[in-house]
Amino acid sequence: MNDDDLFHLGDKTYRSRLIVGTGKYRDFAETRAALDAAGAEIVTVAVRRVNITDSGKDNLLDHLDLSRITILPNTAGCHTASEAIRTARLAREAGVGSLVKLEVIGDEKTLFPDVPATIEAAQVLIKEGFTVLPYITDDPIAAKRLEDAGCAAVMPLAAPIGSGLGIRNPYNLMIILEHSRVPVIVDAGVGTASDVAQAMELGCDAVLLNTAIAGAREPILMAEAMRLGVEAGRKAFLAGRIARKLYATASSPIDGMIR
Amino acid sequence: MRVTLNGESRDLRDGLTVADLVSDLGLRLRRIAVEINLDILPRDDYSHRTLREGDVVEIVHFIGGG
């Protein structure tokens, strides 16, 4: 990537625009290899109870290069604002900073967010000094409300979490992008490299994904594909695509044709 | 003394501090957070906070997630 094309999030700056989750990998070695192949500088983690009967197992964080990687704890699985707030506070106490991927789930089957509860939780957490990145529907009004609440970015879904359906509504994302003054990160639902390229071509600032890599037949190869997809899409966005036209325009000049 | 630890009822010896508990469980301080009766316990207080009958203790860490 261009050295001067940096991704600003909160008070930090990143080269990578691919944020990767750490769930669903076979083991820590595969997690680490996939994160490396993806070139991820921000990775998401979940907050869960330690196993009190067998706590001797090594910890995910021991397998991540924390000098290079920013940890983004999520509030996955939380169904109310208060659960999400509680989870975020615990994450911060565990000592990885004030960044939080705020998720308040509204429905178990779709895992679509409960936007009013997300806004409520965001307001509390921002007051407490968190840098809040909310997972939201691809709804421009939801994005606006969360930006107004003081979120450091907005993270509309492309499609349901883990569905791999890709970008279902590029036009809503375009509206969100047009109005947003904070970074727009597509979070959830992408399936393959062309999906992330499309998100970046639309002008999104970054993409967050997990299952699309972890669930691939060859996760590490897919991680590399995703990195390249993000880079290709970003470069295409910066380069500016040609306008769409219904009819042909010759690429070779007419002048000098033999007659 | 009975406390609820991560959702399980546990019989612990009287006078046990949170620091003792964490150490008994083999956990490293740097990677965890502790909540007692819904309040987060700051790390610096682990050695001062003695567990009491009926305390509801949650100890969390980070695992893989998206």
Short mmCIF file of C-alpha atoms in Angstrom, two decimals:
data_model
loop_
_atom_site.label_atom_id
_atom_site.label_comp_id
_atom_site.label_asym_id
_atom_site.label_seq_id
_atom_site.Cartn_x
_atom_site.Cartn_y
_atom_site.Cartn_z
CA MET A 1 0.00 0.00 0.00
CA ASN A 2 0.97 3.63 -0.31
CA ASP A 3 2.93 4.71 2.71
CA ASP A 4 0.78 7.80 3.01
CA ASP A 5 -2.58 6.02 2.74
CA LEU A 6 -3.11 5.40 6.42
CA PHE A 7 -6.20 4.27 8.26
CA HIS A 8 -7.00 6.51 11.21
CA LEU A 9 -9.08 5.00 13.97
CA GLY A 10 -9.51 6.64 17.35
CA ASP A 11 -6.13 8.10 18.22
CA LYS A 12 -4.14 5.50 16.29
CA THR A 13 -3.01 5.00 12.73
CA TYR A 14 -2.78 1.75 10.80
CA ARG A 15 -1.46 0.57 7.48
CA SER A 16 -3.80 -2.41 7.23
CA ARG A 17 -7.47 -1.93 6.49
CA LEU A 18 -8.40 -5.52 7.22
CA ILE A 19 -9.60 -6.21 10.76
CA VAL A 20 -9.74 -9.91 11.53
CA GLY A 21 -11.56 -11.96 14.15
CA THR A 22 -9.90 -14.75 16.11
CA GLY A 23 -12.87 -17.13 16.42
CA LYS A 24 -13.40 -20.57 14.89
CA TYR A 25 -9.78 -21.46 14.07
CA ARG A 26 -8.48 -24.99 14.61
CA ASP A 27 -5.84 -23.85 17.10
CA PHE A 28 -3.75 -20.87 18.15
CA ALA A 29 -1.07 -21.66 15.56
CA GLU A 30 -3.60 -21.43 12.73
CA THR A 31 -5.02 -18.22 14.24
CA ARG A 32 -1.59 -16.67 14.30
CA ALA A 33 -0.72 -17.80 10.77
CA ALA A 34 -4.02 -16.47 9.40
CA LEU A 35 -3.58 -13.10 11.12
CA ASP A 36 -0.07 -12.84 9.69
CA ALA A 37 -1.25 -13.75 6.18
CA ALA A 38 -4.06 -11.19 6.48
CA GLY A 39 -1.57 -8.55 7.59
CA ALA A 40 -4.03 -7.60 10.31
CA GLU A 41 -3.03 -4.88 12.76
CA ILE A 42 -6.34 -4.91 14.63
CA VAL A 43 -7.86 -8.20 15.76
CA THR A 44 -11.09 -8.88 17.59
CA VAL A 45 -11.43 -11.10 20.65
CA ALA A 46 -14.32 -12.15 22.88
CA VAL A 47 -14.59 -11.80 26.67
CA ARG A 48 -15.56 -15.01 28.42
CA ARG A 49 -15.31 -16.73 31.79
CA VAL A 50 -12.01 -18.47 32.48
CA ASN A 51 -12.31 -22.21 32.85
CA ILE A 52 -12.02 -22.62 36.63
CA THR A 53 -11.58 -26.38 36.49
CA ASP A 54 -8.80 -26.28 33.90
CA SER A 55 -7.22 -22.84 33.80
CA GLY A 56 -3.76 -24.12 32.96
CA LYS A 57 -4.30 -23.85 29.22
CA ASP A 58 -2.39 -21.14 27.45
CA ASN A 59 -4.08 -17.95 26.50
CA LEU A 60 -4.95 -16.59 23.07
CA LEU A 61 -3.12 -13.35 23.82
CA ASP A 62 0.11 -15.29 24.35
CA HIS A 63 -0.03 -16.23 20.68
CA LEU A 64 -0.48 -12.74 19.29
CA ASP A 65 2.29 -10.26 18.63
CA LEU A 66 0.96 -7.53 20.89
CA SER A 67 3.74 -5.14 19.90
CA ARG A 68 2.24 -5.01 16.41
CA ILE A 69 -1.42 -5.82 17.00
CA THR A 70 -4.21 -3.78 18.58
CA ILE A 71 -6.73 -5.90 20.48
CA LEU A 72 -10.36 -5.05 19.82
CA PRO A 73 -12.56 -6.80 22.40
CA ASN A 74 -16.15 -7.39 21.36
CA THR A 75 -19.40 -7.63 23.28
CA ALA A 76 -20.60 -10.55 21.15
CA GLY A 77 -23.45 -12.52 22.62
CA CYS A 78 -24.79 -9.58 24.63
CA HIS A 79 -28.52 -8.98 24.20
CA THR A 80 -28.97 -5.87 26.34
CA ALA A 81 -27.19 -2.56 26.73
CA SER A 82 -26.28 -3.38 30.33
CA GLU A 83 -24.71 -6.74 29.39
CA ALA A 84 -22.65 -5.03 26.69
CA ILE A 85 -21.54 -2.25 29.05
CA ARG A 86 -20.53 -4.79 31.69
CA THR A 87 -18.56 -6.80 29.14
CA ALA A 88 -16.78 -3.72 27.79
CA ARG A 89 -15.77 -2.64 31.30
CA LEU A 90 -14.34 -6.09 32.02
CA ALA A 91 -12.43 -6.05 28.75
CA ARG A 92 -10.85 -2.71 29.59
CA GLU A 93 -9.97 -3.91 33.08
CA ALA A 94 -8.17 -6.88 31.54
CA GLY A 95 -5.70 -4.36 30.21
CA VAL A 96 -5.96 -4.07 26.45
CA GLY A 97 -7.01 -0.45 26.22
CA SER A 98 -10.30 1.33 25.70
CA LEU A 99 -11.28 0.12 22.26
CA VAL A 100 -14.50 -1.88 22.06
CA LYS A 101 -16.49 -3.46 19.26
CA LEU A 102 -19.97 -2.81 20.57
CA GLU A 103 -22.44 -5.50 19.65
CA VAL A 104 -25.93 -5.75 21.11
CA ILE A 105 -27.74 -8.60 19.44
CA GLY A 106 -31.45 -8.21 18.82
CA ASP A 107 -32.32 -11.63 17.48
CA GLU A 108 -30.65 -15.03 17.76
CA LYS A 109 -31.49 -16.26 14.28
CA THR A 110 -30.32 -13.28 12.24
CA LEU A 111 -27.87 -11.85 14.80
CA PHE A 112 -29.02 -8.46 13.61
CA PRO A 113 -28.18 -5.70 16.07
CA ASP A 114 -30.63 -4.07 18.44
CA VAL A 115 -29.88 -0.53 17.31
CA PRO A 116 -31.67 1.42 20.09
CA ALA A 117 -29.88 -0.69 22.74
CA THR A 118 -26.59 -0.21 20.87
CA ILE A 119 -27.06 3.57 20.96
CA GLU A 120 -27.89 3.44 24.68
CA ALA A 121 -24.76 1.39 25.44
CA ALA A 122 -22.60 3.59 23.21
CA GLN A 123 -23.66 6.73 25.09
CA VAL A 124 -22.67 5.23 28.44
CA LEU A 125 -19.36 3.79 27.23
CA ILE A 126 -18.31 6.98 25.44
CA LYS A 127 -18.93 8.93 28.65
CA GLU A 128 -16.61 6.47 30.39
CA GLY A 129 -13.86 7.14 27.87
CA PHE A 130 -14.20 4.12 25.61
CA THR A 131 -13.44 4.28 21.91
CA VAL A 132 -16.62 2.69 20.62
CA LEU A 133 -16.96 0.89 17.29
CA PRO A 134 -20.60 -0.18 16.95
CA TYR A 135 -21.88 -3.06 14.84
CA ILE A 136 -25.05 -1.80 13.15
CA THR A 137 -27.44 -2.57 10.35
CA ASP A 138 -26.71 -0.93 7.00
CA ASP A 139 -29.07 1.85 7.98
CA PRO A 140 -27.93 5.43 7.35
CA ILE A 141 -30.03 6.74 10.24
CA ALA A 142 -28.53 4.24 12.68
CA ALA A 143 -25.09 5.28 11.45
CA LYS A 144 -25.94 8.93 11.97
CA ARG A 145 -27.26 8.38 15.50
CA LEU A 146 -24.14 6.47 16.53
CA GLU A 147 -21.83 9.00 14.97
CA ASP A 148 -23.71 11.76 16.82
CA ALA A 149 -23.34 9.78 20.04
CA GLY A 150 -19.56 10.08 19.61
CA CYS A 151 -18.56 6.71 18.19
CA ALA A 152 -15.09 6.57 16.62
CA ALA A 153 -16.41 4.67 13.59
CA VAL A 154 -19.57 2.97 12.41
CA MET A 155 -19.61 -0.66 11.38
CA PRO A 156 -22.57 -1.56 9.17
CA LEU A 157 -23.04 -5.20 8.31
CA ALA A 158 -22.73 -6.39 4.72
CA ALA A 159 -25.02 -9.35 5.44
CA PRO A 160 -25.83 -11.48 8.51
CA ILE A 161 -22.82 -12.51 10.63
CA GLY A 162 -21.17 -15.63 9.26
CA SER A 163 -23.53 -15.80 6.26
CA GLY A 164 -20.95 -15.14 3.54
CA LEU A 165 -23.64 -13.47 1.42
CA GLY A 166 -21.48 -10.46 0.61
CA ILE A 167 -22.68 -6.89 0.28
CA ARG A 168 -26.47 -7.08 0.14
CA ASN A 169 -27.13 -3.36 -0.12
CA PRO A 170 -24.29 -1.35 -1.64
CA TYR A 171 -26.62 1.63 -2.08
CA ASN A 172 -27.24 1.96 1.65
CA LEU A 173 -23.50 1.74 2.25
CA MET A 174 -23.01 4.50 -0.34
CA ILE A 175 -25.44 6.72 1.53
CA ILE A 176 -23.73 5.98 4.85
CA LEU A 177 -20.34 6.74 3.25
CA GLU A 178 -21.56 9.99 1.77
CA HIS A 179 -22.72 11.34 5.12
CA SER A 180 -20.34 9.80 7.62
CA ARG A 181 -17.61 11.93 9.17
CA VAL A 182 -16.14 8.93 10.99
CA PRO A 183 -14.57 5.83 9.40
CA VAL A 184 -17.02 3.32 7.94
CA ILE A 185 -16.01 -0.29 8.49
CA VAL A 186 -17.98 -3.08 6.86
CA ASP A 187 -18.46 -5.65 9.59
CA ALA A 188 -19.87 -9.11 8.99
CA GLY A 189 -21.32 -11.10 6.14
CA VAL A 190 -18.56 -11.05 3.55
CA GLY A 191 -17.72 -14.38 1.95
CA THR A 192 -14.74 -13.98 -0.32
CA ALA A 193 -12.11 -11.61 -1.64
CA SER A 194 -14.34 -9.93 -4.23
CA ASP A 195 -16.77 -8.97 -1.45
CA VAL A 196 -14.09 -7.11 0.50
CA ALA A 197 -12.78 -5.54 -2.72
CA GLN A 198 -16.30 -4.28 -3.44
CA ALA A 199 -16.57 -2.78 0.05
CA MET A 200 -13.29 -0.96 -0.41
CA GLU A 201 -14.19 0.17 -3.94
CA LEU A 202 -17.31 1.77 -2.51
CA GLY A 203 -15.02 3.84 -0.29
CA CYS A 204 -15.28 2.00 3.00
CA ASP A 205 -12.34 2.66 5.29
CA ALA A 206 -11.84 -0.94 6.37
CA VAL A 207 -13.43 -4.37 6.52
CA LEU A 208 -13.88 -6.57 9.59
CA LEU A 209 -14.35 -10.30 9.06
CA ASN A 210 -13.83 -13.64 10.75
CA THR A 211 -15.79 -16.60 9.37
CA ALA A 212 -14.86 -15.88 5.74
CA ILE A 213 -11.26 -16.71 6.64
CA ALA A 214 -11.66 -19.19 9.51
CA GLY A 215 -14.33 -21.17 7.67
CA ALA A 216 -12.50 -21.39 4.33
CA ARG A 217 -11.08 -24.76 3.30
CA GLU A 218 -7.60 -23.18 3.44
CA PRO A 219 -7.87 -20.36 6.00
CA ILE A 220 -4.34 -19.06 5.58
CA LEU A 221 -4.63 -18.87 1.80
CA MET A 222 -7.98 -17.11 2.17
CA ALA A 223 -6.42 -14.68 4.66
CA GLU A 224 -3.91 -13.70 2.01
CA ALA A 225 -6.69 -13.42 -0.59
CA MET A 226 -8.60 -11.10 1.74
CA ARG A 227 -5.54 -8.92 2.27
CA LEU A 228 -5.08 -8.62 -1.49
CA GLY A 229 -8.80 -8.00 -1.99
CA VAL A 230 -8.75 -5.13 0.49
CA GLU A 231 -5.62 -3.67 -1.12
CA ALA A 232 -7.01 -4.02 -4.65
CA GLY A 233 -10.32 -2.47 -3.69
CA ARG A 234 -8.66 0.39 -1.86
CA LYS A 235 -6.34 1.18 -4.77
CA ALA A 236 -9.27 1.05 -7.22
CA PHE A 237 -11.21 3.45 -5.00
CA LEU A 238 -8.27 5.86 -4.83
CA ALA A 239 -7.66 5.53 -8.59
CA GLY A 240 -11.29 6.34 -9.42
CA ARG A 241 -13.17 3.93 -11.64
CA ILE A 242 -14.42 4.90 -15.09
CA ALA A 243 -18.05 5.84 -15.58
CA ARG A 244 -20.44 3.10 -16.64
CA LYS A 245 -21.75 3.52 -20.20
CA LEU A 246 -24.24 1.48 -22.15
CA TYR A 247 -22.31 1.44 -25.45
CA ALA A 248 -18.78 0.66 -26.48
CA THR A 249 -15.89 3.09 -26.69
CA ALA A 250 -13.01 1.81 -28.82
CA SER A 251 -9.68 1.43 -27.10
CA SER A 252 -7.70 1.56 -30.34
CA PRO A 253 -7.64 4.77 -32.41
CA ILE A 254 -9.50 4.89 -35.73
CA ASP A 255 -6.87 7.19 -37.33
CA GLY A 256 -4.30 5.32 -39.42
CA MET A 257 -6.54 2.38 -40.22
CA ILE A 258 -5.68 0.70 -43.54
CA ARG A 259 -8.43 1.13 -46.07
CA MET B 1 -17.43 -20.17 52.98
CA ARG B 2 -19.50 -20.61 49.84
CA VAL B 3 -19.13 -18.26 46.90
CA THR B 4 -20.36 -18.43 43.34
CA LEU B 5 -17.38 -18.52 41.03
CA ASN B 6 -18.11 -18.18 37.32
CA GLY B 7 -21.58 -19.53 37.88
CA GLU B 8 -20.50 -22.50 40.00
CA SER B 9 -20.94 -22.78 43.73
CA ARG B 10 -17.56 -23.28 45.40
CA ASP B 11 -16.52 -23.95 48.97
CA LEU B 12 -13.47 -21.80 49.70
CA ARG B 13 -11.40 -21.42 52.83
CA ASP B 14 -12.16 -18.47 55.07
CA GLY B 15 -9.93 -15.46 54.70
CA LEU B 16 -9.08 -16.16 51.08
CA THR B 17 -8.28 -13.00 49.13
CA VAL B 18 -8.93 -12.52 45.43
CA ALA B 19 -5.18 -12.58 44.88
CA ASP B 20 -5.03 -15.99 46.62
CA LEU B 21 -7.90 -17.29 44.50
CA VAL B 22 -6.34 -16.11 41.26
CA SER B 23 -3.07 -17.68 42.25
CA ASP B 24 -4.74 -20.96 43.31
CA LEU B 25 -6.44 -21.12 39.91
CA GLY B 26 -3.10 -20.68 38.18
CA LEU B 27 -4.18 -17.52 36.38
CA ARG B 28 -1.88 -14.74 35.37
CA LEU B 29 -2.94 -11.29 36.45
CA ARG B 30 -2.09 -9.54 33.23
CA ARG B 31 -4.76 -11.26 31.13
CA ILE B 32 -7.85 -11.32 33.32
CA ALA B 33 -10.50 -9.14 34.87
CA VAL B 34 -12.41 -9.80 38.08
CA GLU B 35 -15.90 -8.72 39.00
CA ILE B 36 -17.46 -9.21 42.43
CA ASN B 37 -21.19 -8.75 42.93
CA LEU B 38 -21.33 -6.91 39.58
CA ASP B 39 -18.57 -4.43 40.49
CA ILE B 40 -15.21 -4.60 38.79
CA LEU B 41 -12.40 -5.15 41.23
CA PRO B 42 -9.33 -3.10 40.28
CA ARG B 43 -6.17 -5.16 40.01
CA ASP B 44 -4.50 -3.26 42.85
CA ASP B 45 -7.24 -4.40 45.22
CA TYR B 46 -6.89 -8.16 44.64
CA SER B 47 -4.69 -8.66 47.67
CA HIS B 48 -6.88 -6.49 49.92
CA ARG B 49 -10.25 -7.94 49.02
CA THR B 50 -11.15 -10.91 51.19
CA LEU B 51 -13.88 -13.10 49.78
CA ARG B 52 -17.06 -13.28 51.82
CA GLU B 53 -19.91 -15.76 52.12
CA GLY B 54 -22.30 -15.35 49.19
CA ASP B 55 -19.98 -13.32 46.96
CA VAL B 56 -20.68 -13.72 43.27
CA VAL B 57 -17.34 -13.71 41.49
CA GLU B 58 -16.71 -13.56 37.77
CA ILE B 59 -13.22 -14.00 36.34
CA VAL B 60 -12.94 -13.43 32.61
CA HIS B 61 -10.27 -13.45 29.96
CA PHE B 62 -10.07 -13.16 26.17
CA ILE B 63 -10.81 -15.98 23.80
CA GLY B 64 -11.17 -16.18 20.04
CA GLY B 65 -14.07 -14.18 18.67
CA GLY B 66 -15.19 -12.07 15.75
#
